[in-house]
Short mmCIF file of C-alpha atoms and ligand atoms in Angstrom, two decimals:
data_model
loop_
_atom_site.label_atom_id
_atom_site.label_comp_id
_atom_site.label_asym_id
_atom_site.label_seq_id
_atom_site.Cartn_x
_atom_site.Cartn_y
_atom_site.Cartn_z
CA UNK A 6 -35.72 21.93 8.09
CA UNK A 7 -35.97 22.05 4.00
CA UNK A 8 -33.05 24.72 3.83
CA UNK A 9 -30.80 21.99 5.49
CA UNK A 10 -31.92 19.37 2.74
CA UNK A 11 -31.89 21.99 -0.12
CA UNK A 12 -28.14 22.63 1.42
CA UNK A 13 -27.29 18.72 1.38
CA UNK A 14 -28.73 18.33 -2.04
CA UNK A 15 -26.32 21.13 -3.37
CA UNK A 16 -23.61 19.62 -1.58
CA UNK A 17 -24.21 16.39 -3.11
CA UNK A 18 -24.51 18.05 -6.94
CA UNK A 19 -21.18 19.61 -5.83
CA UNK A 20 -19.55 16.40 -5.03
CA UNK A 21 -20.86 14.34 -8.19
CA UNK A 22 -19.79 17.51 -10.40
CA UNK A 23 -16.34 17.49 -8.69
CA UNK A 24 -15.90 13.42 -9.31
CA UNK A 25 -17.18 14.19 -12.97
CA UNK A 26 -14.71 17.15 -13.62
CA UNK A 27 -11.60 15.74 -11.85
CA UNK A 28 -12.33 12.36 -13.88
CA UNK A 29 -12.38 14.45 -17.09
CA UNK A 30 -9.10 16.48 -16.24
CA UNK A 31 -7.50 13.21 -15.27
CA UNK A 32 -8.54 11.57 -18.42
CA UNK A 33 -7.87 14.04 -20.82
CA UNK A 34 -4.59 14.99 -19.49
CA UNK A 35 -3.66 11.14 -19.51
CA UNK A 36 -5.02 10.91 -23.30
CA UNK A 37 -3.28 14.03 -24.44
CA UNK A 38 -0.25 12.86 -22.65
CA UNK A 39 -0.40 9.49 -23.98
CA UNK A 40 -0.84 10.58 -27.74
CA UNK A 41 2.16 13.14 -27.71
CA UNK A 42 4.33 10.55 -26.06
CA UNK A 43 3.31 8.36 -29.04
CA UNK A 44 4.25 11.01 -31.49
CA UNK A 45 7.35 11.60 -29.88
CA UNK A 46 8.47 7.82 -30.14
CA UNK A 47 7.56 7.58 -33.78
CA UNK A 48 9.41 11.14 -34.47
CA UNK A 49 12.44 10.16 -32.51
CA UNK A 50 12.71 6.55 -34.16
CA UNK A 51 12.22 8.17 -37.87
CA UNK A 52 15.08 10.41 -37.06
CA UNK A 53 17.40 7.39 -35.33
CA UNK A 54 16.66 5.40 -38.62
CA UNK A 55 17.56 8.02 -40.79
CA UNK A 56 20.81 8.99 -39.17
CA UNK A 57 21.69 5.29 -39.15
CA UNK A 58 21.35 5.42 -43.24
CA UNK A 59 23.04 8.53 -43.55
CA UNK A 60 26.26 7.40 -41.93
CA UNK A 61 26.66 4.00 -42.93
CA UNK A 62 29.09 4.84 -45.84
CA UNK A 63 30.71 7.42 -43.80
CA UNK A 64 31.81 4.83 -40.97
CA UNK A 65 32.57 2.37 -43.99
CA UNK A 66 35.08 4.73 -45.32
CA UNK A 67 36.00 5.53 -41.95
CA UNK A 68 35.60 9.27 -42.58
CA UNK A 69 34.80 12.01 -39.81
CA UNK A 70 33.02 14.95 -40.58
CA UNK A 71 34.08 16.53 -37.04
CA UNK A 72 37.36 17.76 -38.55
CA UNK A 73 35.62 19.12 -41.74
CA UNK A 74 33.30 21.08 -39.67
CA UNK A 75 34.35 24.45 -38.41
CA UNK A 76 34.79 23.66 -34.79
CA UNK A 77 33.14 26.97 -33.15
CA UNK A 78 30.42 26.63 -35.54
CA UNK A 79 29.76 22.86 -34.61
CA UNK A 80 30.01 23.73 -30.93
CA UNK A 81 27.42 26.36 -31.52
CA UNK A 82 24.91 24.64 -33.06
CA UNK A 83 22.02 24.10 -30.84
CA UNK A 84 18.48 23.05 -32.19
CA UNK A 85 15.63 21.07 -30.41
CA UNK A 86 17.17 17.83 -32.37
CA UNK A 87 20.71 16.75 -31.81
CA UNK A 88 22.73 13.48 -32.64
CA UNK A 89 26.15 11.86 -32.14
CA UNK A 90 27.86 9.03 -34.05
CA UNK A 91 30.75 7.31 -32.60
CA UNK A 92 32.46 4.39 -34.41
CA UNK A 93 33.47 0.82 -33.08
CA UNK A 94 36.11 2.32 -31.02
CA UNK A 95 33.73 4.87 -29.32
CA UNK A 96 35.53 7.78 -31.49
CA UNK A 97 33.00 10.64 -32.24
CA UNK A 98 32.82 10.87 -35.80
CA UNK A 99 29.86 12.99 -36.44
CA UNK A 100 27.65 15.22 -34.36
CA UNK A 101 24.86 17.98 -34.41
CA UNK A 102 25.05 18.88 -30.56
CA UNK A 103 22.34 20.37 -28.25
CA UNK A 104 22.57 23.94 -27.17
CA UNK A 105 25.78 24.23 -24.97
CA UNK A 106 24.15 24.75 -21.49
CA UNK A 107 22.84 21.09 -21.76
CA UNK A 108 25.98 19.23 -23.73
CA UNK A 109 27.80 17.87 -20.61
CA UNK A 110 24.73 16.25 -19.06
CA UNK A 111 23.63 14.51 -22.77
CA UNK A 112 27.31 13.39 -22.95
CA UNK A 113 27.20 11.91 -19.34
CA UNK A 114 24.07 10.29 -20.45
CA UNK A 115 25.50 8.83 -23.44
CA UNK A 116 28.38 7.41 -21.76
CA UNK A 117 26.18 5.58 -19.21
CA UNK A 118 23.86 4.32 -21.72
CA UNK A 119 21.91 1.16 -20.87
CA UNK A 120 18.47 1.34 -22.74
CA UNK A 121 16.81 -0.94 -25.48
CA UNK A 122 18.21 -0.50 -28.77
CA UNK A 123 15.64 1.76 -31.20
CA UNK A 124 13.25 2.91 -28.15
CA UNK A 125 12.47 6.53 -27.36
CA UNK A 126 13.18 7.19 -23.70
CA UNK A 127 12.25 10.25 -21.67
CA UNK A 128 15.18 11.80 -19.83
CA UNK A 129 14.54 14.56 -17.39
CA UNK A 130 17.40 16.46 -15.72
CA UNK A 131 18.28 19.90 -14.39
CA UNK A 132 20.84 21.79 -16.08
CA UNK A 133 23.12 24.32 -14.36
CA UNK A 134 20.99 27.29 -13.90
CA UNK A 135 18.66 25.12 -12.28
CA UNK A 136 16.12 24.98 -15.37
CA UNK A 137 14.33 21.60 -16.01
CA UNK A 138 14.93 19.88 -19.14
CA UNK A 139 13.16 17.15 -20.56
CA UNK A 140 14.61 15.02 -23.50
CA UNK A 141 13.54 12.05 -25.51
CA UNK A 142 16.39 9.96 -26.58
CA UNK A 143 16.99 6.85 -28.78
CA UNK A 144 20.33 5.03 -29.64
CA UNK A 145 20.62 2.24 -32.55
CA UNK A 146 23.71 0.67 -33.78
CA UNK A 147 24.88 1.03 -37.34
CA UNK A 148 25.18 -2.07 -39.34
CA UNK A 149 26.50 -2.58 -42.92
CA UNK A 150 24.94 -6.31 -43.40
CA UNK A 151 26.21 -8.06 -40.54
CA UNK A 152 29.09 -5.82 -39.60
CA UNK A 153 28.73 -3.52 -36.90
CA UNK A 154 30.36 -0.02 -37.69
CA UNK A 155 29.10 2.16 -35.10
CA UNK A 156 26.24 3.62 -32.85
CA UNK A 157 23.90 6.83 -33.19
CA UNK A 158 22.68 8.77 -30.35
CA UNK A 159 19.45 10.85 -31.25
CA UNK A 160 17.92 13.26 -28.82
CA UNK A 161 15.22 15.87 -28.99
CA UNK A 162 14.33 18.60 -26.66
CA UNK A 163 10.81 18.41 -25.60
CA UNK A 164 10.69 20.41 -22.58
CA UNK A 165 8.64 23.22 -24.36
CA UNK A 166 5.80 20.50 -25.15
CA UNK A 167 5.19 19.48 -21.61
CA UNK A 168 5.42 23.41 -20.51
CA UNK A 169 2.38 23.58 -22.95
CA UNK A 170 0.82 20.49 -21.30
CA UNK A 171 1.44 22.09 -17.65
CA UNK A 172 -0.34 25.16 -18.91
CA UNK A 173 -2.96 23.46 -20.44
CA UNK A 174 -3.35 21.48 -17.26
CA UNK A 175 -3.75 24.53 -15.14
CA UNK A 176 -6.45 25.98 -17.69
CA UNK A 177 -8.29 23.09 -17.56
CA UNK A 178 -8.12 23.43 -13.72
CA UNK A 179 -9.25 27.03 -13.83
CA UNK A 180 -12.09 26.28 -16.23
CA UNK A 181 -13.12 23.57 -13.66
CA UNK A 182 -13.25 25.58 -10.75
CA UNK A 183 -15.18 28.16 -12.96
CA UNK A 184 -17.71 25.49 -13.65
CA UNK A 185 -18.00 24.18 -10.54
CA UNK A 186 -18.80 27.71 -8.98
CA UNK A 187 -21.41 27.73 -11.41
CA UNK A 188 -22.45 24.14 -11.13
CA UNK A 189 -22.94 24.87 -7.27
CA UNK A 190 -25.04 27.74 -7.98
CA UNK A 191 -27.42 26.10 -10.45
CA UNK A 192 -27.54 23.10 -8.16
CA UNK A 193 -28.63 25.16 -5.33
CA UNK A 194 -31.33 26.65 -7.60
CA UNK A 195 -32.73 23.65 -8.93
CA UNK A 196 -32.67 22.11 -5.17
CA UNK A 197 -34.94 24.78 -4.31
CA UNK A 198 -37.22 23.59 -7.12
CA UNK A 199 -37.34 20.30 -5.92
CA UNK A 200 -37.97 21.19 -2.84
CA UNK A 201 -41.23 23.61 -3.63
CA UNK A 202 -43.84 20.56 -3.87
CA UNK A 203 -42.44 18.88 -0.77
CA UNK A 204 -42.53 21.89 1.28
CA UNK A 205 -46.24 22.46 -0.04
CA UNK A 206 -47.58 19.12 0.84
CA UNK A 207 -45.41 19.14 4.25
CA UNK A 208 -47.08 22.40 5.35
CA UNK A 209 -50.16 21.06 4.57
CA UNK A 210 -50.08 18.27 6.57
CA UNK A 211 -48.46 20.44 9.18
CA UNK A 212 -51.39 22.23 9.23
CA UNK A 213 -54.01 19.58 9.32
CA UNK A 214 -51.75 17.93 12.57
CA UNK A 215 -52.18 21.57 14.13
CA UNK A 216 -55.88 22.05 13.47
CA UNK A 217 -56.90 18.26 14.38
CA UNK A 218 -54.59 18.61 17.61
CA UNK A 219 -56.12 21.91 18.49
CA UNK A 220 -59.67 20.52 17.90
CA UNK A 221 -59.11 17.39 19.67
CA UNK A 222 -58.24 19.29 22.95
CA UNK A 223 -61.27 20.29 23.83
CA UNK A 224 -63.24 17.17 23.55
CA UNK A 225 -60.41 15.49 25.24
CA UNK A 226 -60.77 17.28 28.14
CA UNK A 227 -64.33 17.20 28.48
CA UNK A 228 -64.21 13.22 28.27
CA UNK A 229 -61.59 13.32 31.28
CA UNK A 230 -63.68 15.72 33.18
CA UNK A 231 -66.83 13.60 32.50
CA UNK A 232 -65.16 10.29 33.58
CA UNK A 233 -64.07 12.20 36.73
CA UNK A 234 -67.68 13.25 37.47
CA UNK A 235 -68.88 10.02 36.83
CA UNK A 236 -66.55 8.61 39.19
CA UNK A 237 -67.07 11.03 41.90
CA UNK A 238 -70.49 10.76 42.12
CA UNK A 239 -71.33 9.36 45.14
CA UNK A 240 -75.00 7.95 43.90
CA UNK A 241 -73.29 5.91 41.36
CA UNK A 242 -73.05 2.37 42.46
CA UNK A 243 -70.37 0.93 40.35
CA UNK A 244 -69.29 -2.42 40.20
CA UNK A 245 -65.35 -3.01 40.76
CA UNK A 246 -65.06 -3.89 36.82
CA UNK A 247 -66.94 -0.91 35.98
CA UNK A 248 -64.38 1.21 38.14
CA UNK A 249 -61.51 -0.65 36.35
CA UNK A 250 -62.88 0.38 32.95
CA UNK A 251 -63.38 4.27 34.27
CA UNK A 252 -59.82 4.30 35.38
CA UNK A 253 -58.34 2.63 32.13
CA UNK A 254 -60.53 5.12 30.02
CA UNK A 255 -58.80 8.17 32.27
CA UNK A 256 -55.55 6.87 31.94
CA UNK A 257 -55.90 6.40 28.09
CA UNK A 258 -57.47 9.84 27.70
CA UNK A 259 -54.72 11.15 29.52
CA UNK A 260 -51.97 9.42 27.30
CA UNK A 261 -54.07 10.82 24.14
CA UNK A 262 -54.40 14.26 25.74
CA UNK A 263 -50.38 14.16 26.71
CA UNK A 264 -49.81 12.99 22.49
CA UNK A 265 -51.95 15.40 21.04
CA UNK A 266 -50.41 18.10 22.91
CA UNK A 267 -47.07 17.09 22.01
CA UNK A 268 -48.08 17.07 18.57
CA UNK A 269 -49.40 20.32 18.36
CA UNK A 270 -45.92 21.60 20.13
CA UNK A 271 -44.03 20.01 17.13
CA UNK A 272 -46.37 21.63 14.46
CA UNK A 273 -46.37 25.03 16.04
CA UNK A 274 -42.60 24.69 16.21
CA UNK A 275 -42.34 23.84 12.73
CA UNK A 276 -44.54 26.61 11.76
CA UNK A 277 -42.07 28.97 13.49
CA UNK A 278 -45.38 29.91 15.60
CA UNK A 279 -43.69 29.02 19.08
CA UNK A 280 -41.77 32.03 20.29
CA UNK A 281 -38.87 31.59 22.58
CA UNK A 282 -39.69 34.01 25.56
CA UNK A 283 -36.46 34.21 27.73
CA UNK A 284 -36.24 35.42 31.41
CA UNK A 285 -33.99 35.02 34.18
CA UNK A 286 -35.01 32.41 36.36
CA UNK A 287 -33.38 30.01 39.12
CA UNK A 288 -32.49 26.47 37.55
CA UNK A 289 -32.15 24.93 41.02
CA UNK A 290 -35.88 25.89 42.39
CA UNK A 291 -37.41 24.91 39.00
CA UNK A 292 -35.57 21.27 38.86
CA UNK A 293 -36.52 20.86 42.36
CA UNK A 294 -39.93 21.20 41.88
CA UNK A 295 -40.09 18.96 38.98
CA UNK A 296 -38.56 16.49 41.35
CA UNK A 297 -41.29 17.26 43.84
CA UNK A 298 -43.79 16.42 41.15
CA UNK A 299 -42.40 13.02 40.09
CA UNK A 300 -41.69 11.94 43.53
CA UNK A 301 -45.28 10.24 43.80
CA UNK A 302 -44.67 8.49 40.71
CA UNK A 303 -40.88 7.49 41.57
CA UNK A 304 -42.15 6.12 45.05
CA UNK A 305 -44.61 4.00 43.46
CA UNK A 306 -41.69 2.35 41.56
CA UNK A 307 -39.47 2.39 44.28
CA UNK A 308 -36.95 4.61 42.34
CA UNK A 309 -34.67 7.19 44.21
CA UNK A 310 -34.32 10.66 42.92
CA UNK A 311 -31.24 12.68 43.21
CA UNK A 312 -30.28 16.24 42.94
CA UNK A 313 -26.89 17.64 42.41
CA UNK A 314 -27.08 21.20 41.94
CA UNK A 315 -25.62 24.39 43.54
CA UNK A 316 -27.96 26.65 45.02
CA UNK A 317 -28.82 29.76 42.40
CA UNK A 318 -27.77 28.72 39.14
CA UNK A 319 -29.37 31.69 37.47
CA UNK A 320 -30.19 31.36 33.53
CA UNK A 321 -31.71 33.28 30.82
CA UNK A 322 -33.91 31.13 28.88
CA UNK A 323 -37.64 30.40 28.30
CA UNK A 324 -38.57 29.04 31.94
CA UNK A 325 -41.75 26.98 30.64
CA UNK A 326 -39.53 25.46 27.76
CA UNK A 327 -36.88 24.41 30.10
CA UNK A 328 -39.17 23.05 32.78
CA UNK A 329 -40.69 20.85 29.61
CA UNK A 330 -37.33 19.67 28.72
CA UNK A 331 -36.54 18.64 32.21
CA UNK A 332 -40.24 16.86 32.30
CA UNK A 333 -39.43 15.13 29.07
CA UNK A 334 -35.90 13.63 30.30
CA UNK A 335 -37.06 12.71 34.27
CA UNK A 336 -40.11 11.23 32.71
CA UNK A 337 -38.21 8.92 30.38
CA UNK A 338 -35.71 8.16 33.21
CA UNK A 339 -38.46 6.90 35.37
CA UNK A 340 -40.08 4.92 32.38
CA UNK A 341 -36.75 3.20 31.58
CA UNK A 342 -35.55 2.40 34.87
CA UNK A 343 -36.72 -0.75 36.55
CA UNK A 344 -37.87 -0.62 39.90
CA UNK A 345 -35.31 -0.05 42.58
CA UNK A 346 -32.89 1.84 40.51
CA UNK A 347 -32.02 5.27 40.90
CA UNK A 348 -32.16 8.47 38.80
CA UNK A 349 -29.78 11.74 39.35
CA UNK A 350 -30.14 15.01 38.05
CA UNK A 351 -27.05 17.10 37.99
CA UNK A 352 -26.31 20.58 36.95
CA UNK A 353 -23.05 22.58 36.78
CA UNK A 354 -22.04 26.16 35.42
CA UNK A 355 -19.66 25.55 33.05
CA UNK A 356 -17.04 28.86 32.94
CA UNK A 357 -15.13 30.01 29.80
CA UNK A 358 -15.28 32.57 27.18
CA UNK A 359 -19.25 31.49 26.41
CA UNK A 360 -20.06 30.37 29.89
CA UNK A 361 -23.21 27.84 29.79
CA UNK A 362 -24.78 25.40 32.20
CA UNK A 363 -24.84 21.88 31.89
CA UNK A 364 -27.77 19.45 32.92
CA UNK A 365 -27.21 15.68 33.14
CA UNK A 366 -30.20 13.27 33.61
CA UNK A 367 -28.72 9.84 34.68
CA UNK A 368 -30.32 6.72 35.00
CA UNK A 369 -29.64 3.15 36.09
CA UNK A 370 -32.04 1.73 33.60
CA UNK A 371 -32.39 -0.39 30.46
CA UNK A 372 -29.78 1.75 28.19
CA UNK A 373 -29.80 2.47 24.42
CA UNK A 374 -27.88 0.54 22.07
CA UNK A 375 -24.98 2.57 20.27
CA UNK A 376 -26.98 1.80 16.73
CA UNK A 377 -29.88 3.49 18.13
CA UNK A 378 -28.20 6.62 20.01
CA UNK A 379 -28.35 8.79 17.26
CA UNK A 380 -31.85 8.30 16.01
CA UNK A 381 -33.79 8.57 19.17
CA UNK A 382 -33.90 12.44 18.69
CA UNK A 383 -35.75 11.73 15.66
CA UNK A 384 -39.70 12.09 15.69
CA UNK A 385 -41.74 8.88 16.47
CA UNK A 386 -38.34 6.69 16.79
CA UNK A 387 -38.53 4.50 19.57
CA UNK A 388 -36.05 1.65 20.38
CA UNK A 389 -38.46 -1.25 21.64
CA UNK A 390 -41.89 -0.24 20.23
CA UNK A 391 -43.46 -2.56 22.57
CA UNK A 392 -41.87 -1.37 25.77
CA UNK A 393 -42.40 2.34 24.83
CA UNK A 394 -46.10 1.71 24.06
CA UNK A 395 -46.49 0.20 27.60
CA UNK A 396 -44.87 2.75 29.03
CA UNK A 397 -47.13 5.05 27.29
CA UNK A 398 -44.27 6.61 25.00
CA UNK A 399 -45.32 7.87 21.52
CA UNK A 400 -41.53 8.69 20.37
CA UNK A 401 -42.04 12.35 20.35
CA UNK A 402 -40.60 13.50 23.67
CA UNK A 403 -37.16 13.52 23.01
CA UNK A 404 -37.62 15.25 19.34
CA UNK A 405 -39.49 18.39 21.53
CA UNK A 406 -36.44 18.13 23.82
CA UNK A 407 -34.14 18.48 20.93
CA UNK A 408 -35.93 21.15 19.40
CA UNK A 409 -36.19 23.19 22.63
CA UNK A 410 -32.15 22.36 23.05
CA UNK A 411 -31.93 23.89 19.35
CA UNK A 412 -34.15 26.95 20.17
CA UNK A 413 -32.03 27.85 23.03
CA UNK A 414 -28.34 27.25 20.67
CA UNK A 415 -27.58 24.46 22.82
CA UNK A 416 -26.91 20.86 22.57
CA UNK A 417 -28.14 17.40 23.62
CA UNK A 418 -26.45 14.18 23.63
CA UNK A 419 -26.68 10.85 25.07
CA UNK A 420 -24.45 8.28 26.49
CA UNK A 421 -25.50 4.98 27.22
CA UNK A 422 -24.64 1.38 27.71
CA UNK A 423 -27.49 -1.21 27.50
CA UNK A 424 -27.85 -2.63 30.97
CA UNK A 425 -26.31 -0.16 32.82
CA UNK A 426 -28.06 3.14 31.96
CA UNK A 427 -28.02 6.37 30.15
CA UNK A 428 -27.04 10.02 30.64
CA UNK A 429 -28.80 12.70 28.67
CA UNK A 430 -26.47 15.81 28.76
CA UNK A 431 -27.55 19.12 27.66
CA UNK A 432 -25.39 22.24 27.55
CA UNK A 433 -27.42 25.65 27.24
CA UNK A 434 -25.46 29.13 26.98
CA UNK A 435 -26.48 31.19 29.53
P1 ADP B 22 -41.13 7.74 24.03
O1 ADP B 22 -42.34 8.76 24.63
O2 ADP B 22 -41.24 6.64 23.26
O3 ADP B 22 -40.38 7.74 25.36
P2 ADP B 22 -39.14 9.51 22.98
O4 ADP B 22 -39.02 10.39 22.24
O5 ADP B 22 -38.88 10.35 24.78
O6 ADP B 22 -40.34 8.98 23.03
O7 ADP B 22 -37.77 8.31 23.54
C1 ADP B 22 -37.18 7.91 22.43
C2 ADP B 22 -36.77 6.46 22.57
O8 ADP B 22 -35.45 6.53 23.16
C3 ADP B 22 -37.55 6.00 23.78
O9 ADP B 22 -39.05 5.10 22.98
C4 ADP B 22 -36.63 4.59 24.10
O10 ADP B 22 -36.49 3.75 23.52
C5 ADP B 22 -35.30 5.53 24.07
N1 ADP B 22 -35.14 6.23 25.32
C6 ADP B 22 -35.28 7.70 25.81
N2 ADP B 22 -34.89 7.91 26.72
C7 ADP B 22 -34.21 6.73 27.36
C8 ADP B 22 -34.10 6.44 28.59
N3 ADP B 22 -33.70 6.92 29.69
N4 ADP B 22 -33.40 4.97 28.58
C9 ADP B 22 -33.69 4.41 27.84
N5 ADP B 22 -34.05 4.23 26.51
C10 ADP B 22 -34.58 5.83 26.90
#
């Protein structure tokens, strides 16, 4: 039970840690990206302004440096920063071009330029060999006073910065995964420490319940026998009131005896002191016996009991525990079905790679609201406390049923509609 809590705590730690790490990666990556982008913006704007200043005189004199440069050389220049200066007629008057493989794309971009003057814009594209290129580009008009002389386009190849960022992100993710593994490990250790005092106090409580239940059994059975002896003594002349009191006492003592025995079963199960002793037996015969034992109670309540089961369903399980499981389910069905109703036990073999047997106990009783259906298998949980108490219920039955099914590596579930009845479905591997 505590190892489940420990695992849940570890998962909780891990989820919280993952959220923190993801938030850390996202915030730091976004921060770095923002700072880098701002720096690039400022740089490109400064470069562009410089080029504007440098080319005012040249454009005024209508000079062109293209002719002055050795053409081949000019075409081979390829740095991170490049620029193009055009006069008012759209003629290229000066340039320092980017590397050859991206020139045509850059020229295309310039010819279809739409962006705001003086603003650095990120441009992403693929060049002929499929390589991705990221540029930041800026354009400004060149004025001499009020007179427009031309336009400059400046760009910078920032692909490598983004490559570094991408690698940084990978490194961050890898480090985070390593930290996460360490956190899960440490979380598991810490969760184990947290559980130690809870486990100790739970063990003491369990021991107390086990001892108290054990000690109570003898006096209770003496009490019951004593009442029966008094009732059967012919020399006693009991008034009808005394007879009634003795009857009530007997049923109360029986109720307490059942509760004490249920508590003992749970305490022993928790302590792992109850062994499941499996044997081969015929489920049909066992179920028939149980139905026979419940027949008087069912008759008293005018309930019909039905069994739908093929002869000879041989299972390999703990006979006593399966008997107890059927008793609990049938007892509940009888308790929570109003007089005149019907209860059926259906047993089927489920063939397949893992053959199992399905036991369905269905009644046409009060039913269980959906919100309670998952909780009724918890200890001491009762949907309607008053009703359950009136019926002699303690809220332990179904938790014992669940324990028995779990101990057989099976499953138990309920399907129910309030006002129409409930079906308890048990699957047991055989
Ligand atoms: P109890 O001793 O109170 O019956 P159980 O653990 O056997 O305790 O059942 C838990 C609760 O589930 C009951 O109090 C009851 O409200 C509900 N319950 C169990 N079986 C049925 C049923 N067949 N029909 C309606 N309600 C049921």
